[in-house]
mmCIF file of C-alpha atoms in Angstrom:
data_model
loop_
_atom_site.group_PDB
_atom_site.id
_atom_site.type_symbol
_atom_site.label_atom_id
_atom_site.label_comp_id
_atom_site.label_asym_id
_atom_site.label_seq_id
_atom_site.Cartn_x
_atom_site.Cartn_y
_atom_site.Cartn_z
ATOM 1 C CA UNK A 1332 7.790 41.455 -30.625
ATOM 2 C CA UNK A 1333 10.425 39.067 -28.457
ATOM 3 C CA UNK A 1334 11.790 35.784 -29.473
ATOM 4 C CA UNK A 1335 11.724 33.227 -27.041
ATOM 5 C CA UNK A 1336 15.891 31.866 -26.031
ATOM 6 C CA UNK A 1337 16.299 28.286 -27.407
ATOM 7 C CA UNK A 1338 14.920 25.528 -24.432
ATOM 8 C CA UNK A 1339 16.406 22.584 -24.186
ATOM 9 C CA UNK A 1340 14.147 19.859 -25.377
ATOM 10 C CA UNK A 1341 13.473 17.691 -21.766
ATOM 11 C CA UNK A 1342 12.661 21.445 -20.224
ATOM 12 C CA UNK A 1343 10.337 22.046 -22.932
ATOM 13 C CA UNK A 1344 8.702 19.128 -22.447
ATOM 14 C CA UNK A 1345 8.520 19.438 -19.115
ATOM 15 C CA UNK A 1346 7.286 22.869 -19.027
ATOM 16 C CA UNK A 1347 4.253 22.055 -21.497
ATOM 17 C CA UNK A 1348 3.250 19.389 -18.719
ATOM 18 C CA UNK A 1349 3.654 15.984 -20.383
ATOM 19 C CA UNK A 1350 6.117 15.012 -18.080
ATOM 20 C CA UNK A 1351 9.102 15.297 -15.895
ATOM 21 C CA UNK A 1352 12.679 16.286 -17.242
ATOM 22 C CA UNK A 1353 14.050 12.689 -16.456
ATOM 23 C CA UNK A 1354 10.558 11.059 -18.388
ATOM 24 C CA UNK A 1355 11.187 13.473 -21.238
ATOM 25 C CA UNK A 1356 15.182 11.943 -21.556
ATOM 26 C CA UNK A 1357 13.586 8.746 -21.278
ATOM 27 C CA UNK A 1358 10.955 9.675 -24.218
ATOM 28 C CA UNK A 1359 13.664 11.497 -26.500
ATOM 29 C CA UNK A 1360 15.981 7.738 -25.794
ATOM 30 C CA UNK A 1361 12.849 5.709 -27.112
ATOM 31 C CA UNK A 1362 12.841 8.070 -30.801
ATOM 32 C CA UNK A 1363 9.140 8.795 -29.304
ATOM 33 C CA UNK A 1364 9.789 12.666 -29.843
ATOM 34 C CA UNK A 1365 10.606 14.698 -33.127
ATOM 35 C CA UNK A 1366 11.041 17.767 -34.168
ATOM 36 C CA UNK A 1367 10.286 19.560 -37.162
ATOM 37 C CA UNK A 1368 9.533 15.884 -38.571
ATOM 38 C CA UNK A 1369 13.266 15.003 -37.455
ATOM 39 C CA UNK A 1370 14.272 12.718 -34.636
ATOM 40 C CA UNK A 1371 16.643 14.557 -32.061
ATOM 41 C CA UNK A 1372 19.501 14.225 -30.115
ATOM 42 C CA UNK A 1373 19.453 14.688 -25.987
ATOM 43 C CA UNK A 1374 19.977 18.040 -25.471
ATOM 44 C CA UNK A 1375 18.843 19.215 -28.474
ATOM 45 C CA UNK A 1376 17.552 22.676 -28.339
ATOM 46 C CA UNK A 1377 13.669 24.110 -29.423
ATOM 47 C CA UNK A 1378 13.702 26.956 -31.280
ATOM 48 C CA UNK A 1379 11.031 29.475 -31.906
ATOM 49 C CA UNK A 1380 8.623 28.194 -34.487
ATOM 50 C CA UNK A 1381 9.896 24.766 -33.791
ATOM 51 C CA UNK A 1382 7.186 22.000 -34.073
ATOM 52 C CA UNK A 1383 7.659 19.247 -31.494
ATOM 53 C CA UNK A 1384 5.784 16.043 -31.624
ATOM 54 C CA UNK A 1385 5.509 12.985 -28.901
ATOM 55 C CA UNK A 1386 4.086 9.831 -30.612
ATOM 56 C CA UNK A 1387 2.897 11.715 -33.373
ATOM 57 C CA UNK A 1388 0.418 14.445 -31.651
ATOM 58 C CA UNK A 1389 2.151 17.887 -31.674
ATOM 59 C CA UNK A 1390 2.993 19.127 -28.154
ATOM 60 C CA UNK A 1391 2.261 22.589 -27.325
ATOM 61 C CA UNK A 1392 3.831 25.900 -25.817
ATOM 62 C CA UNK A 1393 3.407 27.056 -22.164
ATOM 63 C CA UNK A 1394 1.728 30.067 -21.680
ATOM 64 C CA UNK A 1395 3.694 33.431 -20.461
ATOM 65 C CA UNK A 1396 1.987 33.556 -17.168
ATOM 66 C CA UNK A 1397 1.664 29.862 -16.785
ATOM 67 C CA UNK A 1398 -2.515 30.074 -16.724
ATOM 68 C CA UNK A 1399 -2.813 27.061 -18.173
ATOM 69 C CA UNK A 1400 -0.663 25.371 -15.791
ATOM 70 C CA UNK A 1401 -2.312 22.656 -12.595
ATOM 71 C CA UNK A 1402 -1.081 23.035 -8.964
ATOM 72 C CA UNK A 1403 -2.732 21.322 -6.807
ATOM 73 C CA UNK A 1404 -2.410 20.005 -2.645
ATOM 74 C CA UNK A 1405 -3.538 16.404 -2.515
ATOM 75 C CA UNK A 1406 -3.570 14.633 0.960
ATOM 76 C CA UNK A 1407 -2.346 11.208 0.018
ATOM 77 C CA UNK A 1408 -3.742 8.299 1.755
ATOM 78 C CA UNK A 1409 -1.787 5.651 2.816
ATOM 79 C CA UNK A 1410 -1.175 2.784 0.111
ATOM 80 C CA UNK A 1411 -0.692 5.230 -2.713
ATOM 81 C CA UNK A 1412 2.358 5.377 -4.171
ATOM 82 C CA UNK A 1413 3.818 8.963 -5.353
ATOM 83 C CA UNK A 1414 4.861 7.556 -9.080
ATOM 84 C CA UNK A 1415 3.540 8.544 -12.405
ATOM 85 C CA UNK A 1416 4.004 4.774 -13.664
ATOM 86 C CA UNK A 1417 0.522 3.934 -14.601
ATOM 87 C CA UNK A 1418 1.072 0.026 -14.470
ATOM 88 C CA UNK A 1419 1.865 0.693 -10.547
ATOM 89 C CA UNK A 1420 -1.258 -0.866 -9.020
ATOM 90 C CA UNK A 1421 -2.420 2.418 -6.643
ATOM 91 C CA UNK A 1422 -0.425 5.072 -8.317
ATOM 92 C CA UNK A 1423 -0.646 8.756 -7.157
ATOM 93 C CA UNK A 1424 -1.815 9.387 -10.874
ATOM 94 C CA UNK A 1425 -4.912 6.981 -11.021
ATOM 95 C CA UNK A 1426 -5.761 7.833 -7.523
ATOM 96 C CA UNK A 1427 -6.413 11.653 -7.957
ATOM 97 C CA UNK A 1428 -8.034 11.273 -11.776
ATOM 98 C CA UNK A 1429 -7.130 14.985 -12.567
ATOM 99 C CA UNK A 1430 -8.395 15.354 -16.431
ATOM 100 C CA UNK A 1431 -5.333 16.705 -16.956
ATOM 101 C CA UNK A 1432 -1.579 15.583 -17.202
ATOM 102 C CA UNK A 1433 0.409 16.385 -13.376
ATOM 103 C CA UNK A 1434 2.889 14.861 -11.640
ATOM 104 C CA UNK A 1435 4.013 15.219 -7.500
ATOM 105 C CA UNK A 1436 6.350 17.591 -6.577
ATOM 106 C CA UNK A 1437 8.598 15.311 -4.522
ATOM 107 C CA UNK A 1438 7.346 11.792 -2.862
ATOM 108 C CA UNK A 1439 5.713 10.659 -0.169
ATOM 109 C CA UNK A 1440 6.531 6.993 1.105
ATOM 110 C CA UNK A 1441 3.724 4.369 0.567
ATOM 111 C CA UNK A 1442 2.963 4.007 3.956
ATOM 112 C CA UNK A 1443 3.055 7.327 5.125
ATOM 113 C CA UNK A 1444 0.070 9.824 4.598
ATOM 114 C CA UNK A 1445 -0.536 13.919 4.114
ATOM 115 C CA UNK A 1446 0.354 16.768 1.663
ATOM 116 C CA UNK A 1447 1.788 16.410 -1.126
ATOM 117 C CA UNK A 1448 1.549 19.138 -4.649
ATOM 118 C CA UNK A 1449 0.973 17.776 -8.135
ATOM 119 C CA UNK A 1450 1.478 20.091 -11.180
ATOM 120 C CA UNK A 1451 1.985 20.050 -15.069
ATOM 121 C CA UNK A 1452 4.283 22.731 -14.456
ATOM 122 C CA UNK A 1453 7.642 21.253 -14.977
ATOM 123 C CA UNK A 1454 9.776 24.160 -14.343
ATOM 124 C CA UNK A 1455 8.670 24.546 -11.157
ATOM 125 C CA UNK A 1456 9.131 20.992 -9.804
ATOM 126 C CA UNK A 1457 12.688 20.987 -10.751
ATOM 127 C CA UNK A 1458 13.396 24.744 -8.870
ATOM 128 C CA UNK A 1459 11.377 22.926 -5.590
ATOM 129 C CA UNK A 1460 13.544 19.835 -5.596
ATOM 130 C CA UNK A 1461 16.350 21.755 -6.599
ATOM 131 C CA UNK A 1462 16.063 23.886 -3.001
ATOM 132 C CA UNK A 1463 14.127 21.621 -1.285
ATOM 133 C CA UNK A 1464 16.713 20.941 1.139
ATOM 134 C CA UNK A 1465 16.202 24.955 1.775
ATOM 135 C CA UNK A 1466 12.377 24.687 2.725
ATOM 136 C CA UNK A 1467 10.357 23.777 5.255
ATOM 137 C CA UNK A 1468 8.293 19.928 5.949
ATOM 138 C CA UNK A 1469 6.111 19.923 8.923
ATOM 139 C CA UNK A 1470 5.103 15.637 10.257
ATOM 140 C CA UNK A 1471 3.048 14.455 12.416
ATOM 141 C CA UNK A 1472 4.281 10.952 13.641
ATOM 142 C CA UNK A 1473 2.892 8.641 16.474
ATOM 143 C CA UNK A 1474 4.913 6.126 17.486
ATOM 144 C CA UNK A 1475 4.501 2.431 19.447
ATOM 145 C CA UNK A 1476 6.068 3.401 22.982
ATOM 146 C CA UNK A 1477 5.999 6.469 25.217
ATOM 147 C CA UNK A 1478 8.108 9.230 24.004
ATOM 148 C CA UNK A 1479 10.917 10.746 26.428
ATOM 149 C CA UNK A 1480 13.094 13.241 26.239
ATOM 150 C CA UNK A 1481 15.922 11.336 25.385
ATOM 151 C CA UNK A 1482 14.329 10.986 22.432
ATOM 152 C CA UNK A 1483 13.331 14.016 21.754
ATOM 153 C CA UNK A 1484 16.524 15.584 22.244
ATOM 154 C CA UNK A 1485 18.252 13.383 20.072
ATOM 155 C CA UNK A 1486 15.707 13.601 17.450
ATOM 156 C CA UNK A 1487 16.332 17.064 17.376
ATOM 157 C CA UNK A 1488 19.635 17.255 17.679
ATOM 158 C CA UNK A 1489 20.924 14.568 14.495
ATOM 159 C CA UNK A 1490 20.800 10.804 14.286
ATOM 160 C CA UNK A 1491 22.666 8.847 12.135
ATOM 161 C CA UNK A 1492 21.278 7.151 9.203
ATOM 162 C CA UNK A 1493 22.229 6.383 5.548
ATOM 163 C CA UNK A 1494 26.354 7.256 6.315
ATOM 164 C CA UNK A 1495 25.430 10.546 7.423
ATOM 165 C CA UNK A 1496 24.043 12.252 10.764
ATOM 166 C CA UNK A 1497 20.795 14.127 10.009
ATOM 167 C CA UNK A 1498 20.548 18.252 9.898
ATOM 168 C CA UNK A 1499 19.271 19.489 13.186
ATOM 169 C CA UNK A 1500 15.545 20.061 13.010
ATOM 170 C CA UNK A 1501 12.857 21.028 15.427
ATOM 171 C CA UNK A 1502 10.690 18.342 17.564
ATOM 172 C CA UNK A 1503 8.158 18.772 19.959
ATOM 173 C CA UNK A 1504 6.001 16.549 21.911
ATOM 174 C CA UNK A 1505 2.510 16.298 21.249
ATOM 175 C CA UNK A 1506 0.971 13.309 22.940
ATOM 176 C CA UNK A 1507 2.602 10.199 25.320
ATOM 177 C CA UNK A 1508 2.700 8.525 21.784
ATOM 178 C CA UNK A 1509 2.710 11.725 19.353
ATOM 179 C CA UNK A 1510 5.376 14.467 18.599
ATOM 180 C CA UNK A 1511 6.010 16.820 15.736
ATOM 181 C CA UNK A 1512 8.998 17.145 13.556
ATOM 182 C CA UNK A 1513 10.080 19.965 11.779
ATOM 183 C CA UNK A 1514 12.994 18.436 8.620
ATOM 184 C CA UNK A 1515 14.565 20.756 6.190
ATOM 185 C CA UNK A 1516 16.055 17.683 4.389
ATOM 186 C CA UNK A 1517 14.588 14.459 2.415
ATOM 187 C CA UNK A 1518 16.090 11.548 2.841
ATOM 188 C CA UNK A 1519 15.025 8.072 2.041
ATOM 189 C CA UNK A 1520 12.706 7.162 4.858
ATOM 190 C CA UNK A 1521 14.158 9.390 7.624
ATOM 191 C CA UNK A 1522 11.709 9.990 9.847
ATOM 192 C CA UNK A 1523 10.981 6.444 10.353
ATOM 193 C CA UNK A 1524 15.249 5.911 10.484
ATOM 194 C CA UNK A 1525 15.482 8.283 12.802
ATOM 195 C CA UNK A 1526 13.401 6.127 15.229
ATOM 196 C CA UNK A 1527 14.134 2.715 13.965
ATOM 197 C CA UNK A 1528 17.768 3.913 15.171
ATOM 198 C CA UNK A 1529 16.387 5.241 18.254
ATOM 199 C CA UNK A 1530 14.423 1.985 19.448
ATOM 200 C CA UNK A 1531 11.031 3.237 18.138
ATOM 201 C CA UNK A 1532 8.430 1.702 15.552
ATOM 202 C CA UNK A 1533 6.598 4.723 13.713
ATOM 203 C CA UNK A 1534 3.151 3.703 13.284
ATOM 204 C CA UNK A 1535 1.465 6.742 11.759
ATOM 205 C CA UNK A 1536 3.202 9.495 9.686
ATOM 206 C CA UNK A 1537 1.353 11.916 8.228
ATOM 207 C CA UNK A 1538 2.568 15.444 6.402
ATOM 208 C CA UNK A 1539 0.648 18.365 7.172
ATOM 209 C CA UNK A 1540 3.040 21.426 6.201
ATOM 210 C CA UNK A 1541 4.909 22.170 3.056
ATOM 211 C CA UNK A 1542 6.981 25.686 3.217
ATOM 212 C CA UNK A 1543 3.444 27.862 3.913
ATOM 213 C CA UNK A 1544 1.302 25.857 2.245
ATOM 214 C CA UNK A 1545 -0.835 23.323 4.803
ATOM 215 C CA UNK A 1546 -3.059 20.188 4.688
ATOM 216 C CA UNK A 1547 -5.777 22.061 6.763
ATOM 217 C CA UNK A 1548 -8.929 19.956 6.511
ATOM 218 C CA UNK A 1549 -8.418 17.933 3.278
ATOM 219 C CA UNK A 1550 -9.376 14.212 4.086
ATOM 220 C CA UNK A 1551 -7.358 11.728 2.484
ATOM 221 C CA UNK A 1552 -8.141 11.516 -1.156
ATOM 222 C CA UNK A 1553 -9.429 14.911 -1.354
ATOM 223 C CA UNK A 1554 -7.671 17.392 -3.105
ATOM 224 C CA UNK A 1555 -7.574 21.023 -4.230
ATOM 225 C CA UNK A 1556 -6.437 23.976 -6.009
ATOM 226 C CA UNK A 1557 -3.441 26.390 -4.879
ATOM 227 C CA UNK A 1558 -5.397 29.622 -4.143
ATOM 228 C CA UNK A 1559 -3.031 32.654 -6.353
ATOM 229 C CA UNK A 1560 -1.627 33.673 -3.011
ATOM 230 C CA UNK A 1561 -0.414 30.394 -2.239
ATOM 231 C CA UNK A 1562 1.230 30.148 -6.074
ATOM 232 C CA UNK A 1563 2.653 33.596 -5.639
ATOM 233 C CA UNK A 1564 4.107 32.669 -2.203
ATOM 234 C CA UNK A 1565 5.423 29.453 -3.828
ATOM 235 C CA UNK A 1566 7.010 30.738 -6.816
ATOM 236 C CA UNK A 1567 8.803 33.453 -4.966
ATOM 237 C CA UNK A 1568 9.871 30.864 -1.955
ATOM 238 C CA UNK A 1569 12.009 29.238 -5.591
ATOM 239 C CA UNK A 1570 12.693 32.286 -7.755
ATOM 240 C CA UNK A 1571 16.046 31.977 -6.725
ATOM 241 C CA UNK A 1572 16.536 28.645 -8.080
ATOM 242 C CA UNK A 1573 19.339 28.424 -10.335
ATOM 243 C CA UNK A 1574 17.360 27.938 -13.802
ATOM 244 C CA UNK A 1575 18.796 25.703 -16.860
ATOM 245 C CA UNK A 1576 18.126 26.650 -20.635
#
């Protein structure tokens, strides 16, 4: 029989699917989470056998293979906003009514609509945003004048936004009013930057490509269920993530 290494209480937490690392900080801050009866420290560690409470209701282990875990690819619509705060009039959370606790991998802005993966697997949201500057975001934008090749060029090549000159990407045209863009990076609002900088007013943006995994033909609202090869894919796109205990 193997013990299980000490976890560090937010990545236990988050692992069992009650929230994100940064939530479960915020939880242990608020004396909302014991253990063993006992009210701990940040960055106390969960030992085997450990029991760990939030607000009284014992919070359980993750299973070895992660079975019991949620992944999901939700096309967001536009007006929902990609946060877990329930009071947030059209949160991502209320929108999707999943019967169980998940959270987004990442964000989407408010206005902007497409893919976007919810899971109660905490572990693997932190290795994604961790190397998300690493993988693959495929848009669709249309924008409110012809496009030229000025533009396109210079999309492609780096504009710069936020103090720094964006990572070259990949941008083709798909319409007098439509191209495709291609970002390995996530900064605040950069697609939209990009043009704003550029003389252009985006007036659609919608996501339709994360690493492998695609929108296809989910309407907005819709979601579903990672198929296994889509996990597997995912999960060895991150294995390489540096892990923390």
């Amino acid at each position: 029989m193997t013990t299980e290494a000490p976890k560090r209480l937010n990545k236990y937490l988050s692992d069992t699917g009650v929230c994100s690392r940064r939530e479960a900080d915020k939880l242990i801050e608020q004396k909302r989470v014991t253990i063993n009866g006992k009210l701990p420290e940040l960055g106390t560690k969960v030992q085997q056998g450990d029991t760990v409470k939030l607000d009284g209701k014992v919070v359980g282990g993750v299973a070895k293979d992660k079975s019991d875990r949620i992944y999901i690819a939700y096309h967001k619509p536009v007006g929902i906003t990609c946060t877990t705060e329930r009071h947030v009039k059209g949160n991502i959370i209320d929108a999707i009514g999943h019967k169980e606790r998940i959270f987004p991998i990442g964000r989407l802005d408010k206005p902007s609509e497409g893919l976007i993966l919810l899971t109660s697997d905490g572990d693997i949201v932190n290795k994604v945003l961790r190397a998300e500057n690493a993988h693959d975001k495929e848009y669709i934008v249309t924008v409110n004048q012809p496009i030229s090749e000025r533009f396109l060029t210079k999309m492609a090549n780096g504009v710069p936004i936020l103090g720094t000159v964006t990572k070259p990407c990949q941008v083709s045209a798909r319409g007098k009013f439509q191209f495709s863009i291609i970002l390995t990076q996530g900064l605040n609002r950069q697609i939209r930057r990009m043009c704003e900088f550029l003389g252009y007013e985006v007036t659609k943006l919608k996501r339709v490509r994360i690493m492998h995994l695609q929108l296809g033909k989910l309407r907005p609202g819709e979601w579903r269920n990672l198929t296994k090869q889509e996990l597997q894919e995912l999960n060895d796109a991150v294995k390489h993530s540096k892990k923390t205990a």
